[in-house]
């Protein structure tokens, strides 16, 4: 069956005769992952190595995030999902949590126009519970509305997101909808996930040398290719993204079947 996915019919124009052309060397434009997920890990360690507070590491992660977005656009990837705050991250020190709420709020405000101009649709996956500050929820809604019509790429920010929480929420909806046990199947569950129209990730990248999923997209990554890199998130750049895609294209995706 071999490696699947693909940026769609033909390579995007920017594959030909641009600077990105050189960096994209060795990547087959017909087998670019349609959906890439990123666990942006290692900000704290990056800061500690420099004698800086952990929060400085998150700040430095912003450049990495936007270079990854540019790289995904260069590739012609249609969906990029980044793990920005997990349902477990509330256990971090209160000052760090407060910083992250403010940081995400200001990041949306500062970057939404630029993303909009690049044709990026911004969406969110996660729980909108009482712990998320209202000002941040407002910024999230504004970013959603501003970019709702864009289709070049969808950037999903997993915020107050947990894979188990998403499955629990889907089961709650099944029960609330009165679905009888014999009608519960994968389609019934999938249609009640946070973003039912989002394709499963083809490739999930985790930075910082940890070999864990940490509750990211548990249902959706059943057949994703996983790539782990030692690079700490603030040092991650589009070249690292392209390297992960090359690794992905060397993999043999079988989905439980056999090679033909
Ligand atoms: C999972 O590891 C990693 C995350 C949930 C990403 C966290 C990222 C940030 C807080 C910074 C976001 C940065 C930007 C630029 C928006 P974990 O540490 O939750 O799980 P673990 O304890 O298993 O390692």
Coordinates of C-alpha atoms and ligand atoms in Angstrom, one line a residue:
X1 CA 0.0 0.0 0.0
X2 CA 2.9 2.3 0.8
X3 CA 3.0 5.8 2.0
X4 CA -0.2 7.7 1.5
X5 CA -1.5 11.3 2.0
X6 CA -0.5 14.0 -0.4
X7 CA -0.9 17.7 -1.0
X8 CA -3.5 17.1 -3.7
X9 CA -3.2 17.4 -7.5
X10 CA 0.1 18.9 -8.5
X11 CA 2.7 20.6 -6.4
X12 CA 2.0 24.1 -5.1
X13 CA 3.6 26.9 -7.2
X14 CA 6.0 27.8 -4.4
X15 CA 7.7 24.4 -5.0
X16 CA 9.2 25.7 -8.2
X17 CA 12.0 28.2 -8.4
X18 CA 11.9 29.6 -4.9
X19 CA 14.2 29.6 -1.9
X20 CA 12.0 27.0 -0.3
X21 CA 12.7 24.9 -3.4
X22 CA 16.2 24.1 -2.2
X23 CA 15.1 23.2 1.4
X24 CA 12.3 21.0 0.0
X25 CA 14.9 19.0 -1.9
X26 CA 14.2 15.3 -1.6
X27 CA 10.5 15.7 -0.6
X28 CA 8.0 14.1 -3.0
X29 CA 5.3 16.8 -3.4
X30 CA 2.7 14.2 -4.2
X31 CA 3.1 12.5 -0.8
X32 CA 3.2 15.4 1.5
X33 CA 1.3 14.7 4.7
X34 CA -2.2 16.2 4.5
X35 CA -2.3 16.8 8.3
X36 CA 0.7 17.3 10.6
X37 CA 0.5 17.5 14.4
X38 CA 3.2 19.0 16.6
X39 CA 3.8 18.5 20.3
X40 CA 5.8 21.7 21.0
X41 CA 7.9 20.4 23.9
X42 CA 11.2 21.6 25.4
X43 CA 10.5 25.3 26.0
X44 CA 11.4 25.0 29.7
X45 CA 14.6 23.2 29.1
X46 CA 15.6 25.6 26.4
X47 CA 15.2 28.5 28.9
X48 CA 17.0 26.6 31.8
X49 CA 20.0 26.0 29.6
X50 CA 20.3 29.7 29.2
X51 CA 19.7 30.6 32.8
X52 CA 16.3 32.1 31.9
X53 CA 12.9 31.7 33.5
X54 CA 10.7 28.9 31.8
X55 CA 8.3 31.6 30.5
X56 CA 11.1 33.0 28.3
X57 CA 11.2 29.6 26.6
X58 CA 7.5 29.8 25.8
X59 CA 8.1 33.3 24.4
X60 CA 10.9 31.9 22.2
X61 CA 8.6 29.1 21.0
X62 CA 6.5 31.7 19.2
X63 CA 9.2 32.1 16.4
X64 CA 9.4 28.3 16.1
X65 CA 5.6 28.1 15.8
X66 CA 5.4 30.7 13.0
X67 CA 8.4 29.2 11.1
X68 CA 6.6 25.8 11.3
X69 CA 3.5 27.5 9.9
X70 CA 5.5 29.0 7.0
X71 CA 7.1 25.6 6.4
X72 CA 3.8 23.9 6.3
X73 CA 2.5 26.5 3.8
X74 CA 5.7 25.9 1.7
X75 CA 4.9 22.2 1.7
X76 CA 1.3 22.6 0.8
X77 CA 0.1 20.8 4.0
X78 CA -3.6 21.4 4.4
X79 CA -3.9 20.9 8.2
X80 CA -1.5 21.7 11.0
X81 CA -2.4 21.0 14.6
X82 CA -0.3 22.2 17.5
X83 CA -0.5 21.3 21.2
X84 CA -0.5 24.5 23.1
X85 CA -2.0 23.7 26.5
X86 CA -3.2 20.3 27.8
X87 CA -5.9 19.5 30.3
X88 CA -3.0 18.4 32.5
X89 CA -1.0 21.6 32.2
X90 CA -3.2 23.3 34.8
X91 CA -0.9 21.4 37.3
X92 CA 2.0 23.6 36.4
X93 CA 2.9 26.5 38.7
X94 CA 0.2 29.1 38.9
X95 CA 2.5 31.9 37.5
X96 CA 3.4 29.8 34.5
X97 CA -0.3 29.0 33.8
X98 CA -1.1 32.7 34.1
X99 CA 1.7 33.5 31.7
X100 CA 0.5 31.0 29.2
X101 CA -3.0 32.3 29.2
X102 CA -1.8 35.9 28.6
X103 CA 0.8 34.7 26.1
X104 CA -1.8 32.9 24.0
X105 CA -4.2 35.8 24.2
X106 CA -1.5 38.3 23.0
X107 CA -0.2 35.8 20.4
X108 CA -3.7 35.6 18.8
X109 CA -4.0 39.3 18.8
X110 CA -0.6 40.0 17.3
X111 CA -0.6 37.2 14.7
X112 CA -4.2 36.8 13.6
X113 CA -3.9 39.4 10.7
X114 CA -0.8 37.8 9.4
X115 CA -2.3 34.3 9.5
X116 CA -5.4 35.6 7.8
X117 CA -3.4 37.2 5.0
X118 CA -1.6 33.9 4.5
X119 CA -5.0 32.2 4.0
X120 CA -4.8 30.3 7.3
X121 CA -8.0 29.3 9.0
X122 CA -7.5 29.2 12.8
X123 CA -9.5 26.7 14.9
X124 CA -9.3 25.4 18.4
X125 CA -9.7 21.9 19.9
X126 CA -10.3 21.5 23.6
X127 CA -12.6 22.3 26.5
X128 CA -14.0 25.8 26.9
X129 CA -14.3 25.4 30.7
X130 CA -14.4 28.0 33.4
X131 CA -10.7 27.9 33.9
X132 CA -10.0 29.5 30.5
X133 CA -10.0 33.3 31.0
X134 CA -12.9 35.0 29.2
X135 CA -10.6 37.5 27.5
X136 CA -8.7 34.6 25.9
X137 CA -12.0 32.9 24.9
X138 CA -13.0 36.2 23.2
X139 CA -9.7 36.4 21.3
X140 CA -10.2 32.8 20.2
X141 CA -13.7 33.6 18.9
X142 CA -12.4 36.7 17.1
X143 CA -9.6 34.6 15.4
X144 CA -12.1 31.9 14.5
X145 CA -14.5 34.5 12.9
X146 CA -11.8 36.5 11.2
X147 CA -10.3 33.4 9.4
X148 CA -13.3 31.2 9.0
X149 CA -13.4 31.5 5.2
X150 CA -9.7 30.7 4.7
X151 CA -8.9 27.4 3.1
X152 CA -5.1 27.4 2.2
X153 CA -4.4 25.7 5.5
X154 CA -6.2 25.0 8.8
X155 CA -4.1 25.7 11.9
X156 CA -5.8 24.0 14.9
X157 CA -4.6 25.1 18.3
X158 CA -5.2 22.3 20.8
X159 CA -5.8 24.4 23.9
X160 CA -7.1 23.0 27.2
X161 CA -7.1 19.8 25.1
X162 CA -6.7 16.2 26.3
X163 CA -7.2 13.2 24.1
X164 CA -9.0 11.4 26.9
X165 CA -11.2 14.4 27.7
X166 CA -12.2 14.5 24.0
X167 CA -13.3 10.9 24.1
X168 CA -15.1 11.4 27.4
X169 CA -16.9 14.5 25.8
X170 CA -17.8 12.4 22.8
X171 CA -19.3 9.7 24.9
X172 CA -21.2 12.2 26.9
X173 CA -22.7 13.5 23.7
X174 CA -23.6 10.0 22.6
X175 CA -25.5 9.5 25.8
X176 CA -27.1 12.9 25.6
X177 CA -28.2 12.1 22.0
X178 CA -29.8 8.9 23.3
X179 CA -27.8 6.7 20.9
X180 CA -28.6 3.0 21.7
X181 CA -25.6 0.7 22.5
X182 CA -26.0 -1.2 19.2
X183 CA -25.7 2.0 17.2
X184 CA -22.4 3.0 18.8
X185 CA -19.7 2.6 16.2
X186 CA -16.6 4.5 15.1
X187 CA -18.6 6.8 12.9
X188 CA -20.9 7.7 15.8
X189 CA -18.0 8.5 18.0
X190 CA -15.9 10.3 15.4
X191 CA -18.9 12.6 14.5
X192 CA -18.9 13.7 18.2
X193 CA -15.2 14.6 18.5
X194 CA -14.3 18.3 18.7
X195 CA -13.6 18.7 15.0
X196 CA -15.3 15.9 13.1
X197 CA -14.3 17.2 9.7
X198 CA -10.5 17.2 10.5
X199 CA -8.7 14.4 8.9
X200 CA -6.5 12.2 11.1
X201 CA -2.9 13.3 11.3
X202 CA -0.6 11.6 8.9
X203 CA 2.4 12.7 10.8
X204 CA 2.9 13.7 14.4
X205 CA 6.2 15.3 15.5
X206 CA 7.3 15.7 19.1
X207 CA 10.3 17.8 19.9
X208 CA 12.8 17.7 22.9
X209 CA 13.7 14.0 22.9
X210 CA 10.7 12.7 24.8
X211 CA 9.1 9.6 23.4
X212 CA 5.6 10.2 24.6
X213 CA 2.2 11.2 23.2
X214 CA 1.1 13.0 26.5
X215 CA -2.6 12.8 25.7
X216 CA -2.4 14.4 22.3
X217 CA -5.1 13.4 19.7
X218 CA -5.4 9.9 21.1
X219 CA -8.3 8.8 18.9
X220 CA -7.0 10.5 15.8
X221 CA -3.5 9.2 15.7
X222 CA -4.3 5.5 15.6
X223 CA -2.3 5.2 12.3
X224 CA -0.2 8.4 12.4
X225 CA 3.5 8.1 11.7
X226 CA 5.4 9.4 14.8
X227 CA 8.6 11.3 14.5
X228 CA 10.6 12.3 17.6
X229 CA 13.5 14.8 17.5
X230 CA 15.9 16.0 20.1
X231 CA 15.5 19.6 18.9
X232 CA 14.0 21.8 21.7
X233 CA 10.8 23.5 20.5
X234 CA 12.3 27.1 20.5
X235 CA 15.0 25.9 18.1
X236 CA 12.6 24.1 15.7
X237 CA 12.5 25.6 12.3
X238 CA 10.9 24.7 8.9
X239 CA 14.1 22.8 8.0
X240 CA 13.3 20.5 10.9
X241 CA 9.8 20.1 9.7
X242 CA 11.0 19.2 6.2
X243 CA 13.4 16.7 7.7
X244 CA 10.4 15.1 9.6
X245 CA 8.5 14.9 6.3
X246 CA 11.4 13.2 4.6
X247 CA 11.4 10.7 7.4
X248 CA 7.7 10.2 7.0
X249 CA 8.1 9.6 3.3
X250 CA 10.6 6.8 4.0
X251 CA 8.0 5.0 6.1
X252 CA 5.7 2.3 4.9
X253 CA 2.1 2.9 5.9
X254 CA 0.1 -0.3 6.0
X255 CA -3.0 0.5 8.1
X256 CA -3.0 -3.1 9.4
X257 CA -2.9 -4.6 5.9
X258 CA 0.0 -6.1 4.0
X259 CA 2.4 -4.6 1.4
X260 CA 1.2 -5.2 -2.1
Ligands
LIG1 C1 2.9 18.0 26.1 O1 3.9 17.8 27.1 C2 3.3 19.3 25.5 C3 2.4 20.3 25.4 C4 1.0 20.1 25.9 C5 2.8 21.5 24.8 C6 2.9 22.6 25.8 C7 3.4 23.8 25.1 C8 3.4 25.0 25.7 C9 2.9 25.1 27.1 C10 3.9 26.2 25.1 C11 3.1 26.6 23.9 C12 4.0 27.4 23.1 C13 3.5 28.2 22.1 C14 4.5 28.9 21.2 C15 2.1 28.5 21.9 P1 3.5 17.9 28.6 O2 4.7 18.7 29.2 O3 2.2 18.5 28.8 O4 3.5 16.4 29.0 P2 4.6 15.5 29.8 O5 4.5 15.9 31.2 O6 4.1 14.1 29.5 O7 5.9 15.8 29.1

